[in-house]
mmCIF file of C-alpha atoms in Angstrom:
data_model
loop_
_atom_site.group_PDB
_atom_site.id
_atom_site.type_symbol
_atom_site.label_atom_id
_atom_site.label_comp_id
_atom_site.label_asym_id
_atom_site.label_seq_id
_atom_site.Cartn_x
_atom_site.Cartn_y
_atom_site.Cartn_z
ATOM 1 C CA UNK A 1 145.411 197.895 94.254
ATOM 2 C CA UNK A 2 143.286 198.016 90.449
ATOM 3 C CA UNK A 3 144.100 201.320 91.120
ATOM 4 C CA UNK A 4 147.451 201.381 91.171
ATOM 5 C CA UNK A 5 147.672 198.941 88.402
ATOM 6 C CA UNK A 6 145.017 200.995 86.521
ATOM 7 C CA UNK A 7 147.865 203.776 87.073
ATOM 8 C CA UNK A 8 150.447 202.118 85.842
ATOM 9 C CA UNK A 9 149.505 201.102 82.642
ATOM 10 C CA UNK A 10 148.420 204.385 81.777
ATOM 11 C CA UNK A 11 151.547 205.785 82.909
ATOM 12 C CA UNK A 12 153.833 203.021 80.960
ATOM 13 C CA UNK A 13 150.618 203.962 77.256
ATOM 14 C CA UNK A 14 151.795 207.669 78.355
ATOM 15 C CA UNK A 15 155.112 206.905 78.222
ATOM 16 C CA UNK A 16 155.340 204.545 74.876
ATOM 17 C CA UNK A 17 153.477 207.125 73.244
ATOM 18 C CA UNK A 18 155.489 210.230 73.662
ATOM 19 C CA UNK A 19 158.266 207.433 72.970
ATOM 20 C CA UNK A 20 156.995 206.277 69.804
ATOM 21 C CA UNK A 21 156.055 210.404 68.767
ATOM 22 C CA UNK A 22 159.741 211.113 69.037
ATOM 23 C CA UNK A 23 160.529 207.626 67.300
ATOM 24 C CA UNK A 24 158.443 209.739 63.845
ATOM 25 C CA UNK A 25 159.605 213.133 64.859
ATOM 26 C CA UNK A 26 163.359 211.423 64.610
ATOM 27 C CA UNK A 27 162.194 209.487 61.929
ATOM 28 C CA UNK A 28 161.230 212.306 60.211
ATOM 29 C CA UNK A 29 164.075 214.321 60.591
ATOM 30 C CA UNK A 30 166.052 211.454 59.198
ATOM 31 C CA UNK A 31 163.963 211.021 56.183
ATOM 32 C CA UNK A 32 163.931 214.673 54.797
ATOM 33 C CA UNK A 33 163.543 214.647 51.287
ATOM 34 C CA UNK A 34 162.795 218.114 50.759
ATOM 35 C CA UNK A 35 164.882 221.458 50.643
ATOM 36 C CA UNK A 36 163.682 224.652 50.435
ATOM 37 C CA UNK A 37 166.021 227.913 49.017
ATOM 38 C CA UNK A 38 164.623 231.289 49.829
ATOM 39 C CA UNK A 39 166.288 234.158 47.860
ATOM 40 C CA UNK A 40 165.175 237.845 45.995
ATOM 41 C CA UNK A 41 165.296 237.888 42.550
ATOM 42 C CA UNK A 42 167.568 240.866 42.802
ATOM 43 C CA UNK A 43 171.762 241.112 41.895
ATOM 44 C CA UNK A 44 172.301 240.651 45.731
ATOM 45 C CA UNK A 45 172.092 236.981 45.508
ATOM 46 C CA UNK A 46 173.403 236.492 42.270
ATOM 47 C CA UNK A 47 174.737 233.037 44.171
ATOM 48 C CA UNK A 48 171.148 231.569 44.917
ATOM 49 C CA UNK A 49 170.417 232.277 41.120
ATOM 50 C CA UNK A 50 173.596 230.776 39.889
ATOM 51 C CA UNK A 51 173.240 227.635 42.077
ATOM 52 C CA UNK A 52 169.865 227.059 40.577
ATOM 53 C CA UNK A 53 170.541 227.880 37.071
ATOM 54 C CA UNK A 54 173.859 226.177 36.433
ATOM 55 C CA UNK A 55 171.958 223.286 38.906
ATOM 56 C CA UNK A 56 174.809 223.143 41.179
ATOM 57 C CA UNK A 57 171.603 222.562 43.841
ATOM 58 C CA UNK A 58 170.868 219.735 42.327
ATOM 59 C CA UNK A 59 174.011 217.873 41.556
ATOM 60 C CA UNK A 60 175.765 218.471 45.304
ATOM 61 C CA UNK A 61 171.594 217.103 46.924
ATOM 62 C CA UNK A 62 171.366 214.215 44.687
ATOM 63 C CA UNK A 63 168.181 212.923 42.912
ATOM 64 C CA UNK A 64 166.426 212.053 45.999
ATOM 65 C CA UNK A 65 166.192 215.115 47.577
ATOM 66 C CA UNK A 66 163.203 217.959 46.010
ATOM 67 C CA UNK A 67 164.418 221.010 45.889
ATOM 68 C CA UNK A 68 161.177 223.768 45.689
ATOM 69 C CA UNK A 69 162.102 227.518 45.833
ATOM 70 C CA UNK A 70 160.597 231.062 47.035
ATOM 71 C CA UNK A 71 161.580 234.073 46.024
ATOM 72 C CA UNK A 72 160.563 236.934 48.144
ATOM 73 C CA UNK A 73 161.264 240.971 48.147
ATOM 74 C CA UNK A 74 162.525 241.636 51.320
ATOM 75 C CA UNK A 75 164.530 240.452 54.351
ATOM 76 C CA UNK A 76 161.255 240.471 56.946
ATOM 77 C CA UNK A 77 159.205 238.174 54.826
ATOM 78 C CA UNK A 78 161.483 235.593 53.903
ATOM 79 C CA UNK A 79 162.894 235.602 58.275
ATOM 80 C CA UNK A 80 158.993 235.392 59.156
ATOM 81 C CA UNK A 81 158.909 232.378 55.894
ATOM 82 C CA UNK A 82 162.381 230.609 57.876
ATOM 83 C CA UNK A 83 160.107 231.320 61.234
ATOM 84 C CA UNK A 84 156.978 228.918 59.849
ATOM 85 C CA UNK A 85 159.599 226.801 57.617
ATOM 86 C CA UNK A 86 158.714 227.560 54.335
ATOM 87 C CA UNK A 87 162.260 228.273 54.079
ATOM 88 C CA UNK A 88 165.069 225.697 55.353
ATOM 89 C CA UNK A 89 168.021 228.242 53.804
ATOM 90 C CA UNK A 90 168.788 231.040 51.786
ATOM 91 C CA UNK A 91 170.217 234.532 50.972
ATOM 92 C CA UNK A 92 169.601 237.397 53.012
ATOM 93 C CA UNK A 93 171.102 240.666 54.360
ATOM 94 C CA UNK A 94 172.151 240.547 57.286
ATOM 95 C CA UNK A 95 170.188 242.774 59.363
ATOM 96 C CA UNK A 96 166.788 241.059 59.010
ATOM 97 C CA UNK A 97 169.094 237.315 60.495
ATOM 98 C CA UNK A 98 170.612 240.045 63.329
ATOM 99 C CA UNK A 99 166.945 241.128 64.095
ATOM 100 C CA UNK A 100 165.106 237.539 64.595
ATOM 101 C CA UNK A 101 168.798 235.982 66.307
ATOM 102 C CA UNK A 102 169.086 238.566 69.252
ATOM 103 C CA UNK A 103 165.057 237.440 69.736
ATOM 104 C CA UNK A 104 165.104 233.282 69.167
ATOM 105 C CA UNK A 105 168.942 232.277 68.766
ATOM 106 C CA UNK A 106 168.161 229.165 66.150
ATOM 107 C CA UNK A 107 168.824 231.352 63.310
ATOM 108 C CA UNK A 108 172.625 231.178 62.248
ATOM 109 C CA UNK A 109 174.555 232.672 59.337
ATOM 110 C CA UNK A 110 176.937 230.225 57.243
ATOM 111 C CA UNK A 111 178.401 232.307 54.561
ATOM 112 C CA UNK A 112 178.938 235.530 52.912
ATOM 113 C CA UNK A 113 177.532 236.027 49.870
ATOM 114 C CA UNK A 114 177.629 239.609 48.617
ATOM 115 C CA UNK A 115 180.062 242.239 49.679
ATOM 116 C CA UNK A 116 178.953 245.677 48.564
ATOM 117 C CA UNK A 117 175.588 246.327 46.338
ATOM 118 C CA UNK A 118 174.547 249.154 47.226
ATOM 119 C CA UNK A 119 174.247 252.790 47.095
ATOM 120 C CA UNK A 120 173.592 255.925 47.777
ATOM 121 C CA UNK A 121 170.984 257.610 45.600
ATOM 122 C CA UNK A 122 169.930 261.455 45.501
ATOM 123 C CA UNK A 123 166.769 262.563 43.825
ATOM 124 C CA UNK A 124 168.354 265.081 40.725
ATOM 125 C CA UNK A 125 166.307 267.338 40.806
ATOM 126 C CA UNK A 126 166.980 267.766 44.909
ATOM 127 C CA UNK A 127 169.405 270.080 46.292
ATOM 128 C CA UNK A 128 170.782 267.128 47.993
ATOM 129 C CA UNK A 129 174.891 267.265 46.705
ATOM 130 C CA UNK A 130 176.394 265.551 50.014
ATOM 131 C CA UNK A 131 175.674 263.685 53.017
ATOM 132 C CA UNK A 132 175.143 266.662 55.292
ATOM 133 C CA UNK A 133 172.386 268.102 53.212
ATOM 134 C CA UNK A 134 170.477 264.574 53.685
ATOM 135 C CA UNK A 135 169.080 267.512 56.815
ATOM 136 C CA UNK A 136 165.399 266.780 56.974
ATOM 137 C CA UNK A 137 165.065 264.723 53.502
ATOM 138 C CA UNK A 138 163.510 261.704 53.753
ATOM 139 C CA UNK A 139 165.103 258.950 52.379
ATOM 140 C CA UNK A 140 163.115 255.663 50.747
ATOM 141 C CA UNK A 141 164.734 252.144 52.164
ATOM 142 C CA UNK A 142 163.383 248.657 51.709
ATOM 143 C CA UNK A 143 161.880 247.697 54.732
ATOM 144 C CA UNK A 144 162.442 249.080 58.671
ATOM 145 C CA UNK A 145 165.521 247.415 60.183
ATOM 146 C CA UNK A 146 166.575 246.070 56.782
ATOM 147 C CA UNK A 147 170.557 246.107 55.712
ATOM 148 C CA UNK A 148 170.009 249.122 53.977
ATOM 149 C CA UNK A 149 168.423 251.154 57.252
ATOM 150 C CA UNK A 150 171.265 249.959 58.599
ATOM 151 C CA UNK A 151 174.277 251.253 56.684
ATOM 152 C CA UNK A 152 172.533 254.792 55.881
ATOM 153 C CA UNK A 153 171.983 254.951 59.650
ATOM 154 C CA UNK A 154 176.196 254.352 59.787
ATOM 155 C CA UNK A 155 176.357 256.901 56.866
ATOM 156 C CA UNK A 156 174.170 259.445 58.720
ATOM 157 C CA UNK A 157 176.765 259.039 62.063
ATOM 158 C CA UNK A 158 178.945 260.207 59.812
ATOM 159 C CA UNK A 159 178.235 263.250 59.507
ATOM 160 C CA UNK A 160 176.317 263.436 62.846
ATOM 161 C CA UNK A 161 172.712 262.637 61.490
ATOM 162 C CA UNK A 162 170.565 260.503 62.712
ATOM 163 C CA UNK A 163 167.114 259.321 61.377
ATOM 164 C CA UNK A 164 164.102 261.497 63.011
ATOM 165 C CA UNK A 165 161.750 258.085 64.630
ATOM 166 C CA UNK A 166 165.244 258.618 66.691
ATOM 167 C CA UNK A 167 164.523 262.397 67.460
ATOM 168 C CA UNK A 168 167.042 262.863 64.339
ATOM 169 C CA UNK A 169 165.767 264.953 61.298
ATOM 170 C CA UNK A 170 166.601 262.415 58.485
ATOM 171 C CA UNK A 171 162.654 260.955 57.725
ATOM 172 C CA UNK A 172 163.188 256.005 56.448
ATOM 173 C CA UNK A 173 160.226 255.850 54.282
ATOM 174 C CA UNK A 174 160.385 252.086 53.543
ATOM 175 C CA UNK A 175 158.735 251.210 50.506
ATOM 176 C CA UNK A 176 159.559 247.959 47.914
ATOM 177 C CA UNK A 177 163.097 248.824 45.440
ATOM 178 C CA UNK A 178 161.273 248.282 42.276
ATOM 179 C CA UNK A 179 158.934 251.631 43.014
ATOM 180 C CA UNK A 180 161.315 254.049 44.043
ATOM 181 C CA UNK A 181 161.574 254.625 40.776
ATOM 182 C CA UNK A 182 158.452 255.955 40.525
ATOM 183 C CA UNK A 183 158.913 257.760 43.771
ATOM 184 C CA UNK A 184 161.613 259.909 42.435
ATOM 185 C CA UNK A 185 159.811 261.167 39.248
ATOM 186 C CA UNK A 186 156.735 261.752 42.431
ATOM 187 C CA UNK A 187 159.308 263.727 43.852
ATOM 188 C CA UNK A 188 157.774 261.404 47.121
ATOM 189 C CA UNK A 189 160.979 260.916 48.375
ATOM 190 C CA UNK A 190 164.860 262.561 48.347
ATOM 191 C CA UNK A 191 166.611 260.075 48.071
ATOM 192 C CA UNK A 192 166.965 255.965 48.447
ATOM 193 C CA UNK A 193 169.529 253.588 49.877
ATOM 194 C CA UNK A 194 169.117 250.619 47.781
ATOM 195 C CA UNK A 195 170.546 247.497 46.709
ATOM 196 C CA UNK A 196 171.677 246.771 42.729
ATOM 197 C CA UNK A 197 170.761 246.918 40.121
ATOM 198 C CA UNK A 198 167.648 249.569 41.614
ATOM 199 C CA UNK A 199 171.069 252.118 41.626
ATOM 200 C CA UNK A 200 171.655 251.688 38.259
ATOM 201 C CA UNK A 201 168.044 251.943 37.674
ATOM 202 C CA UNK A 202 167.689 255.365 39.581
ATOM 203 C CA UNK A 203 170.299 256.786 38.497
ATOM 204 C CA UNK A 204 170.002 256.272 34.649
ATOM 205 C CA UNK A 205 166.052 255.760 34.282
ATOM 206 C CA UNK A 206 165.163 258.505 37.316
ATOM 207 C CA UNK A 207 166.460 261.266 36.955
ATOM 208 C CA UNK A 208 168.841 259.658 39.848
ATOM 209 C CA UNK A 209 172.649 261.448 41.007
ATOM 210 C CA UNK A 210 174.971 259.206 43.007
ATOM 211 C CA UNK A 211 175.451 259.919 46.202
ATOM 212 C CA UNK A 212 177.826 257.582 47.416
ATOM 213 C CA UNK A 213 178.722 254.669 45.780
ATOM 214 C CA UNK A 214 179.379 250.873 47.009
ATOM 215 C CA UNK A 215 182.765 252.149 48.090
ATOM 216 C CA UNK A 216 182.534 254.617 50.176
ATOM 217 C CA UNK A 217 178.546 254.120 51.577
ATOM 218 C CA UNK A 218 178.749 252.662 54.969
ATOM 219 C CA UNK A 219 181.706 250.152 55.501
ATOM 220 C CA UNK A 220 182.699 250.452 51.801
ATOM 221 C CA UNK A 221 183.690 246.962 49.968
ATOM 222 C CA UNK A 222 183.599 245.819 53.439
ATOM 223 C CA UNK A 223 179.853 245.931 53.413
ATOM 224 C CA UNK A 224 177.795 242.614 53.520
ATOM 225 C CA UNK A 225 174.863 242.862 51.871
ATOM 226 C CA UNK A 226 174.047 239.014 51.670
ATOM 227 C CA UNK A 227 174.626 236.160 53.189
ATOM 228 C CA UNK A 228 173.358 232.322 53.900
ATOM 229 C CA UNK A 229 171.390 231.987 56.426
ATOM 230 C CA UNK A 230 169.862 229.166 57.915
ATOM 231 C CA UNK A 231 168.108 228.080 61.464
ATOM 232 C CA UNK A 232 169.441 224.725 64.142
ATOM 233 C CA UNK A 233 165.648 222.406 61.997
ATOM 234 C CA UNK A 234 168.349 222.265 59.306
ATOM 235 C CA UNK A 235 171.381 222.300 60.480
ATOM 236 C CA UNK A 236 170.521 218.641 62.253
ATOM 237 C CA UNK A 237 171.437 217.593 58.491
ATOM 238 C CA UNK A 238 174.866 217.918 58.004
ATOM 239 C CA UNK A 239 174.600 216.238 54.441
ATOM 240 C CA UNK A 240 172.279 218.594 53.196
ATOM 241 C CA UNK A 241 173.943 221.541 54.976
ATOM 242 C CA UNK A 242 177.192 220.656 53.462
ATOM 243 C CA UNK A 243 175.456 220.045 50.193
ATOM 244 C CA UNK A 244 174.492 223.603 50.625
ATOM 245 C CA UNK A 245 177.435 225.570 50.703
ATOM 246 C CA UNK A 246 179.529 223.299 48.011
ATOM 247 C CA UNK A 247 176.952 224.335 45.581
ATOM 248 C CA UNK A 248 176.849 227.786 46.799
ATOM 249 C CA UNK A 249 180.673 227.677 46.760
ATOM 250 C CA UNK A 250 180.254 226.915 43.505
ATOM 251 C CA UNK A 251 177.454 229.188 43.049
ATOM 252 C CA UNK A 252 180.749 231.811 43.845
ATOM 253 C CA UNK A 253 184.035 229.862 42.181
ATOM 254 C CA UNK A 254 181.275 230.661 38.493
ATOM 255 C CA UNK A 255 180.606 234.398 39.306
ATOM 256 C CA UNK A 256 184.496 235.745 39.845
ATOM 257 C CA UNK A 257 185.210 233.661 36.637
ATOM 258 C CA UNK A 258 183.051 233.817 33.797
ATOM 259 C CA UNK A 259 180.989 237.306 35.195
ATOM 260 C CA UNK A 260 180.068 237.669 31.731
ATOM 261 C CA UNK A 261 177.883 234.415 31.874
ATOM 262 C CA UNK A 262 177.198 234.665 34.937
ATOM 263 C CA UNK A 263 175.632 238.109 33.933
ATOM 264 C CA UNK A 264 173.357 236.368 31.697
ATOM 265 C CA UNK A 265 172.019 234.300 33.657
ATOM 266 C CA UNK A 266 170.940 236.406 36.463
ATOM 267 C CA UNK A 267 169.384 238.362 33.121
ATOM 268 C CA UNK A 268 167.313 235.147 32.151
ATOM 269 C CA UNK A 269 166.344 234.362 36.007
ATOM 270 C CA UNK A 270 164.759 237.408 36.416
ATOM 271 C CA UNK A 271 162.690 237.286 33.400
ATOM 272 C CA UNK A 272 161.386 234.495 34.109
ATOM 273 C CA UNK A 273 160.855 235.324 36.762
ATOM 274 C CA UNK A 274 159.125 238.644 36.900
ATOM 275 C CA UNK A 275 158.492 238.776 33.300
ATOM 276 C CA UNK A 276 161.523 242.019 33.461
ATOM 277 C CA UNK A 277 164.488 242.062 31.451
ATOM 278 C CA UNK A 278 167.593 243.708 32.546
ATOM 279 C CA UNK A 279 169.340 245.992 29.875
ATOM 280 C CA UNK A 280 173.381 244.395 29.271
ATOM 281 C CA UNK A 281 174.557 247.813 30.519
ATOM 282 C CA UNK A 282 172.688 248.591 33.343
ATOM 283 C CA UNK A 283 173.338 244.926 34.259
ATOM 284 C CA UNK A 284 176.913 245.252 33.778
ATOM 285 C CA UNK A 285 177.650 248.508 35.510
ATOM 286 C CA UNK A 286 175.244 247.142 38.876
ATOM 287 C CA UNK A 287 177.465 243.936 38.798
ATOM 288 C CA UNK A 288 181.169 246.201 38.680
ATOM 289 C CA UNK A 289 179.463 247.489 42.037
ATOM 290 C CA UNK A 290 179.261 243.765 44.560
ATOM 291 C CA UNK A 291 181.759 241.019 45.265
ATOM 292 C CA UNK A 292 180.922 238.218 45.454
ATOM 293 C CA UNK A 293 182.608 235.897 48.479
ATOM 294 C CA UNK A 294 181.664 233.528 51.022
ATOM 295 C CA UNK A 295 183.489 234.905 53.717
ATOM 296 C CA UNK A 296 181.920 236.787 56.558
ATOM 297 C CA UNK A 297 182.955 240.395 58.261
ATOM 298 C CA UNK A 298 181.803 239.753 61.914
ATOM 299 C CA UNK A 299 182.874 243.105 63.523
ATOM 300 C CA UNK A 300 180.493 244.895 60.927
ATOM 301 C CA UNK A 301 178.749 242.595 62.078
ATOM 302 C CA UNK A 302 178.752 243.727 64.921
ATOM 303 C CA UNK A 303 178.587 246.831 64.555
ATOM 304 C CA UNK A 304 175.545 246.100 62.580
ATOM 305 C CA UNK A 305 174.230 244.800 65.760
ATOM 306 C CA UNK A 306 175.676 247.619 67.736
ATOM 307 C CA UNK A 307 173.395 250.251 65.254
ATOM 308 C CA UNK A 308 170.161 248.619 65.590
ATOM 309 C CA UNK A 309 170.681 248.330 68.940
ATOM 310 C CA UNK A 310 170.154 251.943 69.301
ATOM 311 C CA UNK A 311 167.808 252.475 66.599
ATOM 312 C CA UNK A 312 165.543 250.161 69.283
ATOM 313 C CA UNK A 313 164.995 247.657 66.679
ATOM 314 C CA UNK A 314 166.775 244.805 69.091
ATOM 315 C CA UNK A 315 167.019 245.007 72.541
ATOM 316 C CA UNK A 316 170.478 243.522 73.343
ATOM 317 C CA UNK A 317 173.234 243.816 70.373
ATOM 318 C CA UNK A 318 175.454 240.576 72.208
ATOM 319 C CA UNK A 319 175.081 237.799 68.726
ATOM 320 C CA UNK A 320 178.074 235.766 69.764
ATOM 321 C CA UNK A 321 176.952 232.237 67.964
ATOM 322 C CA UNK A 322 175.051 234.240 64.646
ATOM 323 C CA UNK A 323 177.575 232.964 63.245
ATOM 324 C CA UNK A 324 178.891 229.413 62.220
ATOM 325 C CA UNK A 325 181.314 230.119 58.953
ATOM 326 C CA UNK A 326 182.775 225.978 60.219
ATOM 327 C CA UNK A 327 181.385 224.425 56.983
ATOM 328 C CA UNK A 328 181.287 226.962 54.905
ATOM 329 C CA UNK A 329 185.382 226.722 55.649
ATOM 330 C CA UNK A 330 185.605 223.600 55.268
ATOM 331 C CA UNK A 331 184.144 223.617 51.769
ATOM 332 C CA UNK A 332 186.807 226.139 50.960
ATOM 333 C CA UNK A 333 190.210 224.805 52.163
ATOM 334 C CA UNK A 334 189.228 221.436 49.950
#
């Protein structure tokens, strides 16, 4: 009898401990007082930059919520940071989040941010004059599996070319966008699929020539370049999600209404972060190649998933549940 009683007591203690643990976790979830925002320090993340510079996030979250930020140089690093809870929500290209979603469907796209903003530039000294001339060439991309990687694959399909890694003749060379100008000058690559303002810089500082403008590269104006991404961990906090997306919608509208002021704020922000100042001319030209938006073209994202599967980046192209625009649509309809 003592043995049974002792076992019963131990079980009761274990259950109580488990319940207490659950209670603590629920309390932690309910008392979240910090939001960690991630983004890249470049033009295609302008909505996040404006949201920070105009204090829209502070206004929407309120004084009880601490805001911290983390900048990264590519989507793979962004998603790694989100997976390790170093980023709660922020802007990233759709390629990386698709890659993560199909392995673990806890990641979601909750708004659009920028369409376009990516171009294909050839080395000015090369014999590349049209897309078909990329046969046998080396083309820089930000990172394997990135949005520009997928866009380049889409463009190559149109001229019956494909990546060398998949039995084709075009070599994909992963390099940080900030390093591509040096690669051009050193003749280490024949071209680059890159985002702004790096495309403009390649043209005007590294002797590049524009092969495909943003309106012609991949899906053109429908090319989803940047989205707002988050995970189930953050989606538990309805009020914080709504606050972030309300600030994001304000930032998108501000960029549309006040493009000159928005550009000046981006110059300031990037200089504060990197010490480098974008020229007014390059910024204005690059700005003309993007479209800020909260919309997401689901057909484009599905085709991106199809291409990623063909490239063996992902095992399946099933992205059902990836896109959840319910909250942002509520923000826009107000």
